Tab-separated table of C-alpha atoms in Angstrom:
chain	number	residue	atom	x	y	z
C	1	UNK	CA	0.000	0.000	0.000
C	2	UNK	CA	1.658	3.215	-1.203
C	3	UNK	CA	2.368	5.693	1.606
C	4	UNK	CA	2.229	8.902	-0.471
C	5	UNK	CA	0.475	8.585	-3.789
C	6	UNK	CA	0.098	11.180	-6.501
C	7	UNK	CA	-2.083	11.222	-9.582
C	8	UNK	CA	-1.592	11.529	-12.413
C	9	UNK	CA	1.985	10.401	-12.870
C	10	UNK	CA	2.284	12.135	-16.233
C	11	UNK	CA	0.511	15.153	-17.692
C	12	UNK	CA	1.080	16.575	-21.156
C	13	UNK	CA	-0.891	19.680	-21.995
C	14	UNK	CA	-0.949	22.874	-24.019
C	15	UNK	CA	-0.001	26.327	-22.808
C	16	UNK	CA	-2.930	28.184	-21.322
C	17	UNK	CA	-4.721	25.083	-20.052
C	18	UNK	CA	-5.573	24.352	-16.414
C	19	UNK	CA	-4.534	21.134	-14.681
C	20	UNK	CA	-4.702	19.519	-11.249
C	21	UNK	CA	-2.520	17.052	-9.397
C	22	UNK	CA	-3.851	15.094	-6.453
C	23	UNK	CA	-1.945	13.723	-3.476
C	24	UNK	CA	-2.971	11.389	-0.699
C	25	UNK	CA	-0.988	10.019	2.233
C	26	UNK	CA	-1.986	7.114	4.441
C	27	UNK	CA	0.734	7.603	7.059
C	28	UNK	CA	-1.410	9.626	9.461
C	29	UNK	CA	0.905	12.625	9.085
C	30	UNK	CA	-0.254	16.133	9.896
C	31	UNK	CA	1.889	18.082	7.432
C	32	UNK	CA	1.968	17.919	3.634
C	33	UNK	CA	4.072	19.694	1.036
C	34	UNK	CA	4.423	20.429	-2.637
C	35	UNK	CA	7.902	20.602	-4.130
C	36	UNK	CA	8.873	21.438	-7.701
C	37	UNK	CA	11.881	19.718	-9.307
C	38	UNK	CA	13.176	21.350	-12.462
C	39	UNK	CA	15.074	19.790	-15.330
C	40	UNK	CA	18.377	20.249	-13.475
C	41	UNK	CA	16.989	18.267	-10.518
C	42	UNK	CA	16.810	21.359	-8.310
C	43	UNK	CA	14.100	20.855	-5.682
C	44	UNK	CA	12.202	23.883	-4.447
C	45	UNK	CA	9.480	24.007	-1.826
C	46	UNK	CA	6.244	25.585	-2.971
C	47	UNK	CA	3.619	25.088	-0.268
C	48	UNK	CA	3.084	23.359	3.036
C	49	UNK	CA	-0.049	22.607	5.014
C	50	UNK	CA	-0.163	21.627	8.662
C	51	UNK	CA	-3.493	20.264	9.882
C	52	UNK	CA	-5.152	21.732	6.758
C	53	UNK	CA	-3.740	25.201	7.422
C	54	UNK	CA	-1.391	26.830	4.915
C	55	UNK	CA	1.911	27.464	6.703
C	56	UNK	CA	4.414	27.869	3.877
C	57	UNK	CA	3.710	29.757	0.689
C	58	UNK	CA	6.899	30.465	-1.177
C	59	UNK	CA	7.155	32.995	-3.999
C	60	UNK	CA	4.937	30.991	-6.296
C	61	UNK	CA	2.764	32.651	-8.966
C	62	UNK	CA	-0.860	32.863	-7.891
C	63	UNK	CA	-1.743	30.665	-10.871
C	64	UNK	CA	-0.823	27.853	-8.471
C	65	UNK	CA	-3.482	27.137	-5.874
C	66	UNK	CA	-3.120	24.367	-3.319
C	67	UNK	CA	-6.077	22.906	-1.437
C	68	UNK	CA	-6.118	20.585	1.532
C	69	UNK	CA	-9.613	19.179	2.100
C	70	UNK	CA	-8.329	17.103	5.033
C	71	UNK	CA	-5.027	16.124	6.634
C	72	UNK	CA	-4.560	13.183	4.301
C	73	UNK	CA	-4.999	15.072	1.033
C	74	UNK	CA	-3.257	17.958	-0.667
C	75	UNK	CA	-4.121	18.937	-4.202
C	76	UNK	CA	-2.449	21.398	-6.550
C	77	UNK	CA	-4.343	23.271	-9.226
C	78	UNK	CA	-2.474	25.230	-11.877
C	79	UNK	CA	-4.214	27.812	-14.075
C	80	UNK	CA	-3.055	29.188	-17.407
C	81	UNK	CA	-0.106	26.843	-17.735
C	82	UNK	CA	3.163	28.254	-19.088
C	83	UNK	CA	6.180	26.544	-20.635
C	84	UNK	CA	8.203	27.235	-17.479
C	85	UNK	CA	5.768	25.188	-15.421
C	86	UNK	CA	7.158	22.024	-17.006
C	87	UNK	CA	8.740	20.092	-14.146
C	88	UNK	CA	8.235	17.161	-11.831
C	89	UNK	CA	5.975	18.032	-8.911
C	90	UNK	CA	6.483	16.047	-5.721
C	91	UNK	CA	4.087	15.728	-2.864
C	92	UNK	CA	5.563	14.901	0.540
C	93	UNK	CA	4.338	14.465	4.075
C	94	UNK	CA	5.805	14.500	7.582
C	95	UNK	CA	4.645	14.296	11.156
C	96	UNK	CA	5.217	17.422	13.188
C	97	UNK	CA	7.888	19.986	12.641
C	98	UNK	CA	11.657	20.316	12.574
C	99	UNK	CA	13.815	17.281	12.069
C	100	UNK	CA	11.045	15.127	10.729
C	101	UNK	CA	11.649	12.850	7.785
C	102	UNK	CA	9.843	13.784	4.605
C	103	UNK	CA	8.058	10.965	2.800
C	104	UNK	CA	7.802	11.652	-0.916
C	105	UNK	CA	5.425	10.486	-3.579
C	106	UNK	CA	6.784	9.277	-6.908
C	107	UNK	CA	6.204	12.592	-8.602
C	108	UNK	CA	3.963	13.959	-11.328
C	109	UNK	CA	5.788	14.921	-14.506
C	110	UNK	CA	4.106	17.917	-16.134
C	111	UNK	CA	5.013	18.810	-19.711
C	112	UNK	CA	3.612	22.019	-21.150
C	113	UNK	CA	3.787	22.307	-24.944
T	1	UNK	CA	17.230	31.897	6.071
T	2	UNK	CA	19.056	28.688	5.375
T	3	UNK	CA	20.920	27.579	2.299
T	4	UNK	CA	22.632	24.392	1.229
T	5	UNK	CA	25.544	24.057	-1.180
T	6	UNK	CA	26.530	20.757	-2.711
T	7	UNK	CA	29.956	21.321	-4.134
T	8	UNK	CA	29.901	18.651	-6.823
T	9	UNK	CA	27.168	18.253	-9.404
T	10	UNK	CA	28.507	14.882	-10.572
T	11	UNK	CA	30.831	12.337	-9.011
T	12	UNK	CA	31.933	9.399	-11.181
T	13	UNK	CA	33.633	6.600	-9.275
T	14	UNK	CA	34.605	2.985	-9.891
T	15	UNK	CA	32.847	0.166	-8.107
T	16	UNK	CA	34.367	-0.702	-4.701
T	17	UNK	CA	36.151	2.661	-4.492
T	18	UNK	CA	35.448	5.093	-1.635
T	19	UNK	CA	33.385	8.207	-2.246
T	20	UNK	CA	32.676	11.511	-0.528
T	21	UNK	CA	29.822	13.819	-1.485
T	22	UNK	CA	30.297	17.280	-0.056
T	23	UNK	CA	27.669	19.477	1.542
T	24	UNK	CA	27.938	22.851	3.244
T	25	UNK	CA	25.105	24.810	4.781
T	26	UNK	CA	24.497	28.235	6.192
T	27	UNK	CA	21.951	29.224	8.784
T	28	UNK	CA	21.480	31.822	11.480
T	29	UNK	CA	19.605	29.338	13.689
T	30	UNK	CA	20.092	25.761	14.840
T	31	UNK	CA	19.353	23.211	12.143
T	32	UNK	CA	18.790	19.568	11.478
T	33	UNK	CA	20.655	17.994	8.566
T	34	UNK	CA	19.645	15.258	6.152
T	35	UNK	CA	20.784	13.278	3.164
T	36	UNK	CA	18.147	11.980	0.767
T	37	UNK	CA	18.641	9.678	-2.217
T	38	UNK	CA	16.637	9.713	-5.450
T	39	UNK	CA	16.748	6.735	-7.819
T	40	UNK	CA	15.637	7.290	-11.435
T	41	UNK	CA	11.940	8.083	-11.843
T	42	UNK	CA	11.305	7.868	-8.120
T	43	UNK	CA	10.695	10.205	-5.233
T	44	UNK	CA	13.323	11.008	-2.625
T	45	UNK	CA	14.013	8.669	0.287
T	46	UNK	CA	15.754	9.526	3.525
T	47	UNK	CA	19.277	8.108	3.733
T	48	UNK	CA	20.333	9.484	7.128
T	49	UNK	CA	19.860	12.461	9.390
T	50	UNK	CA	21.570	14.413	12.135
T	51	UNK	CA	19.372	15.852	14.857
T	52	UNK	CA	21.641	15.946	17.911
T	53	UNK	CA	24.110	13.837	19.834
T	54	UNK	CA	26.907	11.988	18.077
T	55	UNK	CA	28.135	13.968	15.104
T	56	UNK	CA	28.680	10.790	13.072
T	57	UNK	CA	25.506	9.222	11.718
T	58	UNK	CA	25.172	6.069	9.670
T	59	UNK	CA	22.675	4.525	7.266
T	60	UNK	CA	21.767	0.862	6.991
T	61	UNK	CA	23.478	0.512	3.602
T	62	UNK	CA	26.960	1.640	4.591
T	63	UNK	CA	26.804	5.420	4.123
T	64	UNK	CA	27.851	7.760	6.904
T	65	UNK	CA	27.922	11.514	7.366
T	66	UNK	CA	29.631	13.713	9.897
T	67	UNK	CA	28.232	16.967	11.192
T	68	UNK	CA	30.971	19.578	11.545
T	69	UNK	CA	29.570	22.690	13.170
T	70	UNK	CA	32.717	24.802	12.863
T	71	UNK	CA	32.959	24.131	9.137
T	72	UNK	CA	29.174	24.062	8.652
T	73	UNK	CA	29.514	20.851	6.707
T	74	UNK	CA	27.712	17.516	6.520
T	75	UNK	CA	29.685	15.437	4.024
T	76	UNK	CA	28.448	11.993	2.993
T	77	UNK	CA	30.900	9.107	2.682
T	78	UNK	CA	30.944	5.450	1.783
T	79	UNK	CA	34.116	3.342	1.952
T	80	UNK	CA	33.171	1.047	-0.938
T	81	UNK	CA	30.421	1.826	-3.444
T	82	UNK	CA	28.274	-0.551	-5.486
T	83	UNK	CA	26.735	-0.147	-8.912
T	84	UNK	CA	23.368	0.033	-7.166
T	85	UNK	CA	24.448	3.237	-5.372
T	86	UNK	CA	24.155	5.127	-8.655
T	87	UNK	CA	21.570	7.822	-7.921
T	88	UNK	CA	21.071	11.507	-7.179
T	89	UNK	CA	21.944	12.500	-3.610
T	90	UNK	CA	20.479	15.571	-1.936
T	91	UNK	CA	21.697	17.289	1.192
T	92	UNK	CA	18.969	19.131	3.089
T	93	UNK	CA	18.525	21.350	6.129
T	94	UNK	CA	15.551	22.291	8.253
T	95	UNK	CA	15.455	24.745	11.124
T	96	UNK	CA	14.786	23.350	14.571
T	97	UNK	CA	11.097	23.846	15.271
T	98	UNK	CA	10.276	24.876	11.706
T	99	UNK	CA	8.453	23.177	8.874
T	100	UNK	CA	10.628	24.124	5.930
T	101	UNK	CA	13.234	21.709	4.530
T	102	UNK	CA	15.625	23.270	2.018
T	103	UNK	CA	17.485	21.058	-0.429
T	104	UNK	CA	20.836	21.433	-2.129
T	105	UNK	CA	21.111	21.185	-5.905
T	106	UNK	CA	21.965	17.480	-5.745
T	107	UNK	CA	25.012	15.400	-6.619
T	108	UNK	CA	24.763	12.672	-9.197
T	109	UNK	CA	26.802	9.673	-8.082
T	110	UNK	CA	27.678	7.454	-11.017
T	111	UNK	CA	29.313	4.138	-10.144
T	112	UNK	CA	31.193	2.478	-12.975
T	113	UNK	CA	32.069	-1.202	-13.272
């Protein structure tokens, strides 16, 4: 049973479209994250939710909107997709703060044409 | 704010040779330190972490890292690598009591036969 699962695994879409990525964790963790990994493998935090409350919101364009309907789910909706949004998006979860291991999903590879 | 610098983007090494992957960090507050490994087309997995106590930490598959506060370093070492160690390795830091984990740019370890 996968601990952190993301869907879909691959998305290919045209510029200007809107897309969503879903994430679910069955570890009972209280904190979830979205990270973006670019083509050079650089990993950058985008958002974090703790007990459904947004606690980290990095300098991400407001075309990106996260939503956490409950502690086990964190979704990412992206409006008006641009070429630069092409990346692998990773969902992760942890329990508590500071020093806690992050558990990552397998990633969702977004390609914007 | 914290930052992490991984000094080598790629490290090629022959099988059974020793390897060191270098990591330096900067922070104005106390931090926890981590090494994560990413195999192709997968999410990141925790390799080892330093929270407190002994400055030398070990993983179950033979890697070790030493926290050096004066040099703000957390280098990863393995005395004898295997082909299966070929992967991307990320050094990461999180502030004590915080939720944000910042990753270095990654080092690609390539083990040759």
